[in-house]
C-alpha positions as a printed NumPy array, in Angstrom:
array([[ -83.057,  -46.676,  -56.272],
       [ -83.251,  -50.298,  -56.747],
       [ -85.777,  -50.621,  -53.874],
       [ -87.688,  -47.926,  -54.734],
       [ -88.181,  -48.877,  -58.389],
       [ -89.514,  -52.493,  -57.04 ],
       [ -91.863,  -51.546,  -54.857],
       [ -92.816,  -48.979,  -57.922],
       [ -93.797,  -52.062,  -59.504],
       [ -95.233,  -54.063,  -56.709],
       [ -97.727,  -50.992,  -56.231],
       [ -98.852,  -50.459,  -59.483],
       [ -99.318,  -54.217,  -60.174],
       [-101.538,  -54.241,  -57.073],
       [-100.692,  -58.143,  -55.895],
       [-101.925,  -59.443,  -59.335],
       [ -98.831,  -60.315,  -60.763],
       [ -95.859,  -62.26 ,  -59.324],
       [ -92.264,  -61.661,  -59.032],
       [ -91.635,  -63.284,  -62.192],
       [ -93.266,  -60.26 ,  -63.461],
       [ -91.203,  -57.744,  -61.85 ],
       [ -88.307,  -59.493,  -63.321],
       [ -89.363,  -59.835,  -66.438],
       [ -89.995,  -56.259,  -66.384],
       [ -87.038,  -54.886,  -65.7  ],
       [ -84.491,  -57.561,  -67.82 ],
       [ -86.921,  -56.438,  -70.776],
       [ -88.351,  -59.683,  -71.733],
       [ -89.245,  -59.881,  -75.311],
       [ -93.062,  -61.714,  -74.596],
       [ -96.417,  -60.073,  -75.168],
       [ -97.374,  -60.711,  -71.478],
       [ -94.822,  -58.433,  -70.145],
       [ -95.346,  -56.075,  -73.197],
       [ -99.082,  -56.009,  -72.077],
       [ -98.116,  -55.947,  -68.513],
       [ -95.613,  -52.664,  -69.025],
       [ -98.271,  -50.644,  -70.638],
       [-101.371,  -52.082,  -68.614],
       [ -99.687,  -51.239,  -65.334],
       [ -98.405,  -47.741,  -66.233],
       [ -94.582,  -49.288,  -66.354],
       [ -93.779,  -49.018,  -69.994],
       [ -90.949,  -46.723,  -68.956],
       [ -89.262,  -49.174,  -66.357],
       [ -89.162,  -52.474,  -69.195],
       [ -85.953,  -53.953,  -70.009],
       [ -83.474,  -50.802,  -67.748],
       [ -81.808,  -53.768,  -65.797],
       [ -80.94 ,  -56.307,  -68.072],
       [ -78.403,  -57.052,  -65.809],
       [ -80.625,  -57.969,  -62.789],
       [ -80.085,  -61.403,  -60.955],
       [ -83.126,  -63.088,  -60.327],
       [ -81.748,  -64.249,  -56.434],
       [ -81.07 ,  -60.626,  -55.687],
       [ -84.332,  -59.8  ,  -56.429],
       [ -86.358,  -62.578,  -54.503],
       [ -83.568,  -61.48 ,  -51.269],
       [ -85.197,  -57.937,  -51.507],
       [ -88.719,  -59.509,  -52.133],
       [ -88.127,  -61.7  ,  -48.76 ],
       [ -86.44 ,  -58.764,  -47.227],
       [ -89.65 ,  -56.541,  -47.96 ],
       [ -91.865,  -59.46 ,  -46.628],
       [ -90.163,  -59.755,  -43.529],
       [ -90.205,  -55.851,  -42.5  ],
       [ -93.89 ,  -55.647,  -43.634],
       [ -93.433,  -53.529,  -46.317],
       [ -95.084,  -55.916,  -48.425],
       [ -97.199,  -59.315,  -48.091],
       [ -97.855,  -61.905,  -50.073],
       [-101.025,  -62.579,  -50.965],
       [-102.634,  -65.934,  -51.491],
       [-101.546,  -66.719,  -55.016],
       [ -98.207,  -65.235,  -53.302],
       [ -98.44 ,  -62.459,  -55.511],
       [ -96.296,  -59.291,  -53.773],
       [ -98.475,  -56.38 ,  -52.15 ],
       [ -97.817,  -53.22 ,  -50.386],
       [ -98.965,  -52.801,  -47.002],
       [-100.713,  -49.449,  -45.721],
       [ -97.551,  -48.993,  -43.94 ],
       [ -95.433,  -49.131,  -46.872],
       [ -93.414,  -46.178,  -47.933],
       [ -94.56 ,  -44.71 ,  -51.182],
       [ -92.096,  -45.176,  -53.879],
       [ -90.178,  -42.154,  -54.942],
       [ -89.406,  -41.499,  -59.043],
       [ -87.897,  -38.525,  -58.772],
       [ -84.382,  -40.439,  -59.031],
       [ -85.192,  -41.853,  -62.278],
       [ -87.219,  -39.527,  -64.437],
       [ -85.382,  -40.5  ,  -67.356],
       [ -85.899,  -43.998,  -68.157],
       [ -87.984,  -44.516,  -70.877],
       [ -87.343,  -48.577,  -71.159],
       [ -90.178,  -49.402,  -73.624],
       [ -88.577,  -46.695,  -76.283],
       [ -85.004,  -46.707,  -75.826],
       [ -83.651,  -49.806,  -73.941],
       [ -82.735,  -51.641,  -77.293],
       [ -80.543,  -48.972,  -78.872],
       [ -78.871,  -47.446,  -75.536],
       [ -76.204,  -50.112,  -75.132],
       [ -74.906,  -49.139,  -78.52 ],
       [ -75.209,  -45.77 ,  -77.369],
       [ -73.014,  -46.73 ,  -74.228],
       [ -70.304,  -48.368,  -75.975],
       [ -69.501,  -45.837,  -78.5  ],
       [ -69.527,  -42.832,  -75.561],
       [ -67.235,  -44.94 ,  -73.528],
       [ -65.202,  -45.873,  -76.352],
       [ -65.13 ,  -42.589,  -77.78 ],
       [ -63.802,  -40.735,  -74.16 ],
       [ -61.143,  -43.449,  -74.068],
       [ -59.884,  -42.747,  -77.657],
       [ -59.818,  -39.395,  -77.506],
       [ -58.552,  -38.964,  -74.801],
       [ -55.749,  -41.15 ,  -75.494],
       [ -55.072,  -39.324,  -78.364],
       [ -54.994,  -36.177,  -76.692],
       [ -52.112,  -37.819,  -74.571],
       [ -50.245,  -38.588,  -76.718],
       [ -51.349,  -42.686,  -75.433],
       [ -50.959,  -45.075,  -78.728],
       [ -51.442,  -48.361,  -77.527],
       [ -53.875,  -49.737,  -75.068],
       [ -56.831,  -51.861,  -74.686],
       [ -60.242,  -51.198,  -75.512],
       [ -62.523,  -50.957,  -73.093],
       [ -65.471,  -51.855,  -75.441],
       [ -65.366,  -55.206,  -76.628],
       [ -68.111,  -55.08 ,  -79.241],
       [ -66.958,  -54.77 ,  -83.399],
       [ -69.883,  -52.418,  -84.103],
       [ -68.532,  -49.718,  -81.475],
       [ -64.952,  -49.971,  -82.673],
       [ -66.005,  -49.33 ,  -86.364],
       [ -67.926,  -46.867,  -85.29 ],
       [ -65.232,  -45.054,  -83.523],
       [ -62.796,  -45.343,  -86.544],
       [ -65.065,  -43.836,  -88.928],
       [ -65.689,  -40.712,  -86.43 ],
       [ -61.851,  -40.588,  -85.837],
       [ -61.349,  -40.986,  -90.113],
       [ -63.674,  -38.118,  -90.661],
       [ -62.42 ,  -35.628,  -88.037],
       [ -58.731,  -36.552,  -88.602],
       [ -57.682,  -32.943,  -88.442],
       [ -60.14 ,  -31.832,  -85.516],
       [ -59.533,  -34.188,  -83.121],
       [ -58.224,  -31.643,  -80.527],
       [ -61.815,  -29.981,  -81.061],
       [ -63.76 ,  -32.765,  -80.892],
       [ -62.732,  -34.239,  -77.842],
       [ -62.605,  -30.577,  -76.442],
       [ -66.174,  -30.099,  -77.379],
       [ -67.321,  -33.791,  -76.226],
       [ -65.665,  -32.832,  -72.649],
       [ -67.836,  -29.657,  -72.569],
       [ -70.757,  -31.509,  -73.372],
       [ -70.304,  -33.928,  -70.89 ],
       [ -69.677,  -31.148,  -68.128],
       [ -73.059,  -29.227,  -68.913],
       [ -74.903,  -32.019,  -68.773],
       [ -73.393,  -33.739,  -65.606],
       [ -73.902,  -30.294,  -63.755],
       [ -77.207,  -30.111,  -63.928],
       [ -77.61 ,  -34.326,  -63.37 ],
       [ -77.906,  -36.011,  -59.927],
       [ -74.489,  -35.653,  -58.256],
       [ -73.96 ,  -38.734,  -57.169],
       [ -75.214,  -40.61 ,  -60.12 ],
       [ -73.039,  -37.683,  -62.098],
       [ -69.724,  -39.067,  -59.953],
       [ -70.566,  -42.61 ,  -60.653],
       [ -70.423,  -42.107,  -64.382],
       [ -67.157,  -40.205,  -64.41 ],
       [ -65.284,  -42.464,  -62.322],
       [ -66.31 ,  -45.513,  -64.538],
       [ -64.798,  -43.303,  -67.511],
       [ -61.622,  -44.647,  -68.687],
       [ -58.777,  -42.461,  -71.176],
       [ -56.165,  -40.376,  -70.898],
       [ -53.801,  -42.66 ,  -68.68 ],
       [ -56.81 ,  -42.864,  -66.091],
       [ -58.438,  -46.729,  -65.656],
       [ -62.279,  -46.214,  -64.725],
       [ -63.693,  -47.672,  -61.638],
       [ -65.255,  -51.352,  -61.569],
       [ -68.193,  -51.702,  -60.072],
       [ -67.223,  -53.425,  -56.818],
       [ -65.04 ,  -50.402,  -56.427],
       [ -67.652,  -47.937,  -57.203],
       [ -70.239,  -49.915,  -54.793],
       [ -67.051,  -49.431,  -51.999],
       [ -66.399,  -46.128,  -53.044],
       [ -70.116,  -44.459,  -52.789],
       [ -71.898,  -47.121,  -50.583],
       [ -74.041,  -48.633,  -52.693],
       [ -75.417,  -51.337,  -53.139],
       [ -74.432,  -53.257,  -56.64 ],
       [ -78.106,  -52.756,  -57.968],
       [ -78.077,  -48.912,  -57.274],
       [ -74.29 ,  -48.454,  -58.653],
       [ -75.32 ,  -50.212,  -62.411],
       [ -79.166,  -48.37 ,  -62.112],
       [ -77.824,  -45.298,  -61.619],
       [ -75.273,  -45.296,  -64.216],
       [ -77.634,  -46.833,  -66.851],
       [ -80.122,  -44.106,  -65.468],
       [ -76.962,  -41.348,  -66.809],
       [ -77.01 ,  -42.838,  -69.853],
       [ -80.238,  -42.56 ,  -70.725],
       [ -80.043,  -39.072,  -69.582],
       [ -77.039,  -37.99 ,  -71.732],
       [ -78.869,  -40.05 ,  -74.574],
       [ -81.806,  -38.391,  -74.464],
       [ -80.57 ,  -35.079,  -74.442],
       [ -78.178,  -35.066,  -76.973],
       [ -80.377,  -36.639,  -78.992],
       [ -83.114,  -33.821,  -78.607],
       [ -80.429,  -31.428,  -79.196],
       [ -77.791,  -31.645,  -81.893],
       [ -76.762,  -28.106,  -82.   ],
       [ -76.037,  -27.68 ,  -77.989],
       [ -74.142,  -31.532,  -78.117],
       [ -73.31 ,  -31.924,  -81.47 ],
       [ -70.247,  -34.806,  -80.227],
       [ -73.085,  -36.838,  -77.946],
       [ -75.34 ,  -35.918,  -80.673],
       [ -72.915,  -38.555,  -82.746],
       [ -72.947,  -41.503,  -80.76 ],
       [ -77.149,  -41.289,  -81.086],
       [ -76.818,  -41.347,  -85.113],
       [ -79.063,  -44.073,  -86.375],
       [ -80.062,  -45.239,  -82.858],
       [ -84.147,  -45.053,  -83.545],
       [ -86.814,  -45.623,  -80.685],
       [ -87.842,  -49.205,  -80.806],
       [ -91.556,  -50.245,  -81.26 ],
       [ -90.285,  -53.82 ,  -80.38 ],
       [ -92.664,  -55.954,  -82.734],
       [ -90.792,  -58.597,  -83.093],
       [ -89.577,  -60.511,  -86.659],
       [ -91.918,  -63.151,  -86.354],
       [ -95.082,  -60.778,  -85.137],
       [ -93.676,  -58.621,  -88.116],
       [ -94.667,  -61.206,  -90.859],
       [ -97.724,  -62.132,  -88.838],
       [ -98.551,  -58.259,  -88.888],
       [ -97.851,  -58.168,  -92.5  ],
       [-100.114,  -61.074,  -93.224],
       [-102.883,  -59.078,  -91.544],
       [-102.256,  -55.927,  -93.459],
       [-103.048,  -57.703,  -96.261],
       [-106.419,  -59.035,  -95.473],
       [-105.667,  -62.456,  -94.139],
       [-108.245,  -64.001,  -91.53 ],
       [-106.722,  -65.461,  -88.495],
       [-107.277,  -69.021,  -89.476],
       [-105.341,  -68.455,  -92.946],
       [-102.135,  -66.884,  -91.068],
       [-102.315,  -69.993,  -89.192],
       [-102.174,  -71.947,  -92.132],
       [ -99.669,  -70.123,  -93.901],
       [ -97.135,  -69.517,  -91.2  ],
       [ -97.485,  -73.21 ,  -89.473],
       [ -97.194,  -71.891,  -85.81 ],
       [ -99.489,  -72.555,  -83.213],
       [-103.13 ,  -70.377,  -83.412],
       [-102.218,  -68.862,  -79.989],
       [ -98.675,  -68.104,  -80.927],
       [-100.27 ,  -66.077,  -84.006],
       [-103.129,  -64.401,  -81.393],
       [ -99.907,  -63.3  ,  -79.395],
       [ -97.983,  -61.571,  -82.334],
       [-101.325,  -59.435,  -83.038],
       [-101.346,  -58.369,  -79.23 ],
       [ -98.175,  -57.554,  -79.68 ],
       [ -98.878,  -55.251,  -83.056],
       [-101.725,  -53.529,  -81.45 ],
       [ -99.685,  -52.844,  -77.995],
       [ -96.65 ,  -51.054,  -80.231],
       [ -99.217,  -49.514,  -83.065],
       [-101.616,  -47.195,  -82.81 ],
       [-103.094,  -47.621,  -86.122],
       [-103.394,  -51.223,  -86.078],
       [-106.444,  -52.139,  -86.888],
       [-108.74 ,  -54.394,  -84.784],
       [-112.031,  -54.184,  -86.884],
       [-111.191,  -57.953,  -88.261],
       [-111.57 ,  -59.054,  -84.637],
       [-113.133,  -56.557,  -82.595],
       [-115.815,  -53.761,  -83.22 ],
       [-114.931,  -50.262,  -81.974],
       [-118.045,  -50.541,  -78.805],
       [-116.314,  -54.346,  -78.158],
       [-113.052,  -52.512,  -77.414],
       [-114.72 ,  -49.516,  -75.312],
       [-116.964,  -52.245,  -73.632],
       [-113.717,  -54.295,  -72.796],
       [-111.59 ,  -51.392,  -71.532],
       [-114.426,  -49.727,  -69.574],
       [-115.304,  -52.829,  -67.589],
       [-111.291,  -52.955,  -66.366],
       [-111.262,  -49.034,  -65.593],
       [-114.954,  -50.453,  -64.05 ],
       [-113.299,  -53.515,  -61.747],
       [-110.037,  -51.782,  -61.311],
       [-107.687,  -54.963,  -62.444],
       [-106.099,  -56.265,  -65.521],
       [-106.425,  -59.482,  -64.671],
       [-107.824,  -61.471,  -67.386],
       [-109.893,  -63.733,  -65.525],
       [-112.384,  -61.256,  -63.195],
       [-112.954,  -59.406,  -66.915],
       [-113.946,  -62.579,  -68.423],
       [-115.861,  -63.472,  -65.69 ],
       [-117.67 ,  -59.771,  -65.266],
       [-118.459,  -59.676,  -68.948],
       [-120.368,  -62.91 ,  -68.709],
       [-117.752,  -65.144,  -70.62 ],
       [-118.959,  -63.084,  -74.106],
       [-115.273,  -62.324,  -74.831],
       [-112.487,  -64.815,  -75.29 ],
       [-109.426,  -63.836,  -73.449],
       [-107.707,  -63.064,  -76.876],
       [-110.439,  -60.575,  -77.25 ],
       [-109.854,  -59.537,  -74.173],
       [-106.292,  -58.777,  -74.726],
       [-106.415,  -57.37 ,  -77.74 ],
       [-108.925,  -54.596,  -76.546],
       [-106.487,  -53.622,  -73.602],
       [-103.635,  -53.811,  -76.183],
       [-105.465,  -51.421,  -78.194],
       [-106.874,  -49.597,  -75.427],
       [-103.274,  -49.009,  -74.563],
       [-101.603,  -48.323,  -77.37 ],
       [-104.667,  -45.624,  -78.421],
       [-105.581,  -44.211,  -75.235],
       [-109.076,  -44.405,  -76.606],
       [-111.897,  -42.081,  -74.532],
       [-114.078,  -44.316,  -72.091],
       [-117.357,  -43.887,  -71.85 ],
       [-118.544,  -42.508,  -68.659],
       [-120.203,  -44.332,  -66.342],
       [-123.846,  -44.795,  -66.159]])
């Protein structure tokens, strides 16, 4: 899995971004470059689903690629795939949607686990034990589900293990095994993950991608359906799809909503005039109704985005270049960000 979601990335970036921007990718860094980048390159769904990557791990399996001729390097030593190169298979993940969801799953992971371990324990008859969630918020979370089904606890946990079951069956097997035997309650201790990787064969990478892959599963699905999971259906209470503008591109955003020019946001907020011109390529990547008009005209942003469907890159430079050096590259990346975030109809070609 963790191969085949890298070289899902190498191919769609097409040797025009580096490795750096694989990782950044996947750890979900919070930067309008790899914003840009995830919805440019078609990866949206792939940002921030391995927060826990390491970085070495990831240049190993870069060099290992290299080496094999799976991939080359190009001369920026950018990573490419070779005609040769096996063609990268999604049908293991379908249900990572990174961009929308990979702020509020963790929470979403804590209070499951949490939740199978105190009920379950309960069920036992197990008072005191560790918990295997270390995190306040989850705890609280628990006691307030436990305080308001005080006299159905027997049903809950009944109908949570149901759940569970109906949803793993019809889930990859393997990944379905790897998330049950990292379950800990009822007098059983889950799995670590160096036991898990022994246990299955797996590599480290696949054993955490394919239970975060799970998780997103179960999330998703509960949260679609409250009446079939009503117990999963809990743990996704108040967990909302992120649109990831951040708190500082908020105020910028806010600024612009009320008429400020770029200059005067500059002046107001005392940050840098490119630190403001990336907080409004942020609000257009994330907003479909942002509006551009103070910086762009609608034909701008179809001109823009045509001439990169036109040269077949996202690189800012060979647009700039193309276009004559009319455009700025903020212009430039605000009319992809748009582009993006709008899907707006290209004019054909002549």
């Amino acid at each position: 899995m963790f191969e085949s979601i890298v070289l899902l990335c190498i191919q769609r970036f097409k040797g025009e971004r580096t490795v750096s921007g694989i990782f950044n990718m996947l750890t979900g860094k919070r930067s309008s470059q790899t914003m840009q980048d995830a919805k440019a390159y078609q990866l949206d769904h792939l940002f921030g689903i391995f927060p826990e990557l390491d970085r070495r791990r990831l240049d190993t399996l870069i060099d290992e690629m290299s080496h094999s001729g799976e991939i080359v390097l190009n001369e920026q030593s950018f990573p490419q795939i070779t005609e040769t190169s096996r063609e990268p298979s999604t049908q293991t993940f379908p249900y990572f949607k990174g961009m929308t969801w990979h702020e509020v799953v963790p929470a979403f992971i804590a209070r499951l686990n949490l939740l199978v371990q105190a009920s379950s324990n309960k069920e036992a008859g197990i008072q005191s034990y560790v918990a295997i969630v270390d995190n306040p918020e989850a705890q609280l979370w628990v006691k307030k589900v436990f305080a308001t089904f005080q006299n159905k606890l027997a049903r809950l946990n009944q109908s949570l293990y149901e759940e569970l079951e109906k949803l793993l069956s019809a889930h990859d097997p393997v990944q379905a095994e790897l998330f049950t035997h990292r379950l800990t309650g009822g007098g059983w201790i889950g799995l670590t993950l160096d036991q898990l990787k022994e246990k299955f064969r797996m590599s480290k990478e696949d054993v955490l991608l394919g239970l975060r892959h799970t998780y997103y599963y179960l999330f998703q699905r509960a949260k679609m359906d409250q009446d079939a999971y009503p117990v999963l259906h809990l743990c996704t209470r108040g967990l909302q799809a992120s649109h990831l503008v951040t708190a500082s591109a908020g105020k910028t955003y806010q600024l612009i909503a009320h008429g400020l020019s770029l200059e005067e946001i500059v002046t107001i907020r005392r940050l840098k005039k490119s630190t403001i011109q990336d907080h409004i390529v942020e609000a257009a990547l994330v907003t479909p109704d942002f509006d551009v008009s103070p910086f762009l005209t609608a034909d701008q942003v179809v001109e823009i985005n045509q001439k990169a469907i036109d040269l077949n890159t996202q690189r800012l430079k060979h647009i700039h270049q193309d276009l004559g050096g009319v455009y700025d590259y903020f212009e430039i990346r605000l009319a992809l960000a748009h582009g993006r975030s709008t899907h707006i109809e290209r004019k054909p070609l002549p």
